[in-house]
Amino acid sequence: MDKKFICSNKYTISATNTIGLPVSLVDLPVEITVYGIKLFLKSSFHVSLVCINEIIRKYNVSIQDFKDSVIKDFCDFVKENDIKLLKYHNDFRFVEENDLKTIIIACKVSNLEKFFRIINKKYNLEIEYPPTHITLYILKDKLGIFLTTEDDIKNLTKPIDNPFGFLLQP
């Protein structure tokens, strides 16, 4: 998935208009099998922070130039409120939606809740704070799955044991 850097090159924006925080993970197995399904390590990793297209779709947003405004709001916000990875939770999940299957790990980031409070107020929305996570494994030649609400976590995921036998550190 093509991404370009924004906000002084610290964050990314994807082709699906998702603002991401790139993260580095090393020494993970290149493939794992869960529920008899072989999944492959992604080539790069990020925390999806603001899934703009999903927000527009789920909240029926019709505000003109919403995407560009939110990107500008985000870049202005992070000038004073750095959003960074604080910790990985020992919470791994198998995710399944239609023909897509992935493995994620839940994580915690700084200041994102504050950003959502600001954009909810500015645009008169009630966007739910997203369940922050990193997609680790996907099916070969497939994409990840958007998980932007607690309902997505409840309906699309199943907890799995830590597949590594060690805890990830930021």
PDB file of N, CA, C and O in Angstrom, residues 120-145:
ATOM      1  N   ASN A 120     -13.869  15.956  17.215  1.00  0.00           N
ATOM      2  CA  ASN A 120     -15.296  15.753  17.477  1.00  0.00           C
ATOM      3  C   ASN A 120     -15.976  17.082  17.762  1.00  0.00           C
ATOM      4  O   ASN A 120     -17.081  17.346  17.266  1.00  0.00           O
ATOM      5  N   LYS A 121     -15.327  17.909  18.547  1.00  0.00           N
ATOM      6  CA  LYS A 121     -15.903  19.222  18.872  1.00  0.00           C
ATOM      7  C   LYS A 121     -15.922  20.116  17.637  1.00  0.00           C
ATOM      8  O   LYS A 121     -16.946  20.740  17.325  1.00  0.00           O
ATOM      9  N   LYS A 122     -14.811  20.189  16.934  1.00  0.00           N
ATOM     10  CA  LYS A 122     -14.702  21.086  15.771  1.00  0.00           C
ATOM     11  C   LYS A 122     -15.728  20.745  14.692  1.00  0.00           C
ATOM     12  O   LYS A 122     -16.325  21.638  14.089  1.00  0.00           O
ATOM     13  N   TYR A 123     -15.929  19.446  14.424  1.00  0.00           N
ATOM     14  CA  TYR A 123     -16.812  19.031  13.324  1.00  0.00           C
ATOM     15  C   TYR A 123     -18.176  18.548  13.809  1.00  0.00           C
ATOM     16  O   TYR A 123     -18.960  18.017  13.022  1.00  0.00           O
ATOM     17  N   ASN A 124     -18.437  18.699  15.099  1.00  0.00           N
ATOM     18  CA  ASN A 124     -19.718  18.289  15.684  1.00  0.00           C
ATOM     19  C   ASN A 124     -20.013  16.812  15.386  1.00  0.00           C
ATOM     20  O   ASN A 124     -21.083  16.456  14.913  1.00  0.00           O
ATOM     21  N   LEU A 125     -19.018  15.970  15.678  1.00  0.00           N
ATOM     22  CA  LEU A 125     -19.132  14.532  15.450  1.00  0.00           C
ATOM     23  C   LEU A 125     -19.001  13.798  16.778  1.00  0.00           C
ATOM     24  O   LEU A 125     -18.663  14.395  17.798  1.00  0.00           O
ATOM     25  N   GLU A 126     -19.261  12.509  16.742  1.00  0.00           N
ATOM     26  CA  GLU A 126     -19.065  11.647  17.911  1.00  0.00           C
ATOM     27  C   GLU A 126     -18.279  10.412  17.490  1.00  0.00           C
ATOM     28  O   GLU A 126     -18.716   9.280  17.668  1.00  0.00           O
ATOM     29  N   ILE A 127     -17.096  10.658  16.945  1.00  0.00           N
ATOM     30  CA  ILE A 127     -16.235   9.570  16.477  1.00  0.00           C
ATOM     31  C   ILE A 127     -15.707   8.824  17.697  1.00  0.00           C
ATOM     32  O   ILE A 127     -15.170   9.429  18.618  1.00  0.00           O
ATOM     33  N   GLU A 128     -15.853   7.525  17.681  1.00  0.00           N
ATOM     34  CA  GLU A 128     -15.360   6.687  18.773  1.00  0.00           C
ATOM     35  C   GLU A 128     -13.840   6.626  18.721  1.00  0.00           C
ATOM     36  O   GLU A 128     -13.249   6.524  17.637  1.00  0.00           O
ATOM     37  N   TYR A 129     -13.206   6.689  19.900  1.00  0.00           N
ATOM     38  CA  TYR A 129     -11.753   6.533  19.970  1.00  0.00           C
ATOM     39  C   TYR A 129     -11.400   5.141  19.445  1.00  0.00           C
ATOM     40  O   TYR A 129     -11.966   4.143  19.886  1.00  0.00           O
ATOM     41  N   PRO A 130     -10.477   5.057  18.487  1.00  0.00           N
ATOM     42  CA  PRO A 130     -10.198   3.760  17.860  1.00  0.00           C
ATOM     43  C   PRO A 130      -9.375   2.833  18.759  1.00  0.00           C
ATOM     44  O   PRO A 130      -8.550   3.297  19.545  1.00  0.00           O
ATOM     45  N   PRO A 131      -9.592   1.540  18.630  1.00  0.00           N
ATOM     46  CA  PRO A 131      -8.768   0.561  19.353  1.00  0.00           C
ATOM     47  C   PRO A 131      -7.389   0.491  18.683  1.00  0.00           C
ATOM     48  O   PRO A 131      -7.244  -0.091  17.609  1.00  0.00           O
ATOM     49  N   THR A 132      -6.404   1.129  19.271  1.00  0.00           N
ATOM     50  CA  THR A 132      -5.097   1.216  18.627  1.00  0.00           C
ATOM     51  C   THR A 132      -4.415  -0.148  18.619  1.00  0.00           C
ATOM     52  O   THR A 132      -4.423  -0.872  19.616  1.00  0.00           O
ATOM     53  N   HIS A 133      -3.844  -0.459  17.471  1.00  0.00           N
ATOM     54  CA  HIS A 133      -3.245  -1.772  17.256  1.00  0.00           C
ATOM     55  C   HIS A 133      -2.289  -1.712  16.069  1.00  0.00           C
ATOM     56  O   HIS A 133      -2.288  -0.731  15.320  1.00  0.00           O
ATOM     57  N   ILE A 134      -1.531  -2.769  15.914  1.00  0.00           N
ATOM     58  CA  ILE A 134      -0.640  -2.920  14.766  1.00  0.00           C
ATOM     59  C   ILE A 134      -0.959  -4.261  14.115  1.00  0.00           C
ATOM     60  O   ILE A 134      -1.031  -5.287  14.802  1.00  0.00           O
ATOM     61  N   THR A 135      -1.170  -4.249  12.818  1.00  0.00           N
ATOM     62  CA  THR A 135      -1.349  -5.494  12.085  1.00  0.00           C
ATOM     63  C   THR A 135       0.028  -6.082  11.829  1.00  0.00           C
ATOM     64  O   THR A 135       0.895  -5.441  11.237  1.00  0.00           O
ATOM     65  N   LEU A 136       0.221  -7.301  12.314  1.00  0.00           N
ATOM     66  CA  LEU A 136       1.523  -7.966  12.194  1.00  0.00           C
ATOM     67  C   LEU A 136       1.582  -8.916  11.007  1.00  0.00           C
ATOM     68  O   LEU A 136       2.572  -8.965  10.277  1.00  0.00           O
ATOM     69  N   TYR A 137       0.521  -9.703  10.845  1.00  0.00           N
ATOM     70  CA  TYR A 137       0.503 -10.761   9.828  1.00  0.00           C
ATOM     71  C   TYR A 137      -0.756 -10.650   8.985  1.00  0.00           C
ATOM     72  O   TYR A 137      -1.830 -10.279   9.485  1.00  0.00           O
ATOM     73  N   ILE A 138      -0.618 -10.991   7.713  1.00  0.00           N
ATOM     74  CA  ILE A 138      -1.726 -10.975   6.762  1.00  0.00           C
ATOM     75  C   ILE A 138      -1.639 -12.220   5.886  1.00  0.00           C
ATOM     76  O   ILE A 138      -0.613 -12.903   5.866  1.00  0.00           O
ATOM     77  N   LEU A 139      -2.693 -12.496   5.156  1.00  0.00           N
ATOM     78  CA  LEU A 139      -2.633 -13.543   4.131  1.00  0.00           C
ATOM     79  C   LEU A 139      -1.747 -13.063   2.990  1.00  0.00           C
ATOM     80  O   LEU A 139      -1.644 -11.846   2.738  1.00  0.00           O
ATOM     81  N   LYS A 140      -1.143 -13.990   2.301  1.00  0.00           N
ATOM     82  CA  LYS A 140      -0.271 -13.635   1.178  1.00  0.00           C
ATOM     83  C   LYS A 140      -1.057 -12.823   0.144  1.00  0.00           C
ATOM     84  O   LYS A 140      -2.171 -13.193  -0.230  1.00  0.00           O
ATOM     85  N   ASP A 141      -0.491 -11.699  -0.265  1.00  0.00           N
ATOM     86  CA  ASP A 141      -1.076 -10.826  -1.295  1.00  0.00           C
ATOM     87  C   ASP A 141      -2.439 -10.251  -0.910  1.00  0.00           C
ATOM     88  O   ASP A 141      -3.252  -9.941  -1.778  1.00  0.00           O
ATOM     89  N   LYS A 142      -2.703 -10.125   0.377  1.00  0.00           N
ATOM     90  CA  LYS A 142      -3.960  -9.524   0.843  1.00  0.00           C
ATOM     91  C   LYS A 142      -3.644  -8.309   1.711  1.00  0.00           C
ATOM     92  O   LYS A 142      -2.505  -8.073   2.096  1.00  0.00           O
ATOM     93  N   LEU A 143      -4.689  -7.568   2.042  1.00  0.00           N
ATOM     94  CA  LEU A 143      -4.553  -6.365   2.863  1.00  0.00           C
ATOM     95  C   LEU A 143      -4.977  -6.644   4.301  1.00  0.00           C
ATOM     96  O   LEU A 143      -5.484  -7.713   4.613  1.00  0.00           O
ATOM     97  N   GLY A 144      -4.811  -5.628   5.135  1.00  0.00           N
ATOM     98  CA  GLY A 144      -5.285  -5.702   6.508  1.00  0.00           C
ATOM     99  C   GLY A 144      -6.779  -5.422   6.574  1.00  0.00           C
ATOM    100  O   GLY A 144      -7.461  -5.290   5.551  1.00  0.00           O
ATOM    101  N   ILE A 145      -7.282  -5.329   7.787  1.00  0.00           N
ATOM    102  CA  ILE A 145      -8.711  -5.130   8.039  1.00  0.00           C
ATOM    103  C   ILE A 145      -8.865  -3.907   8.924  1.00  0.00           C
ATOM    104  O   ILE A 145      -8.181  -3.782   9.944  1.00  0.00           O
TER     105      ILE A 145
END
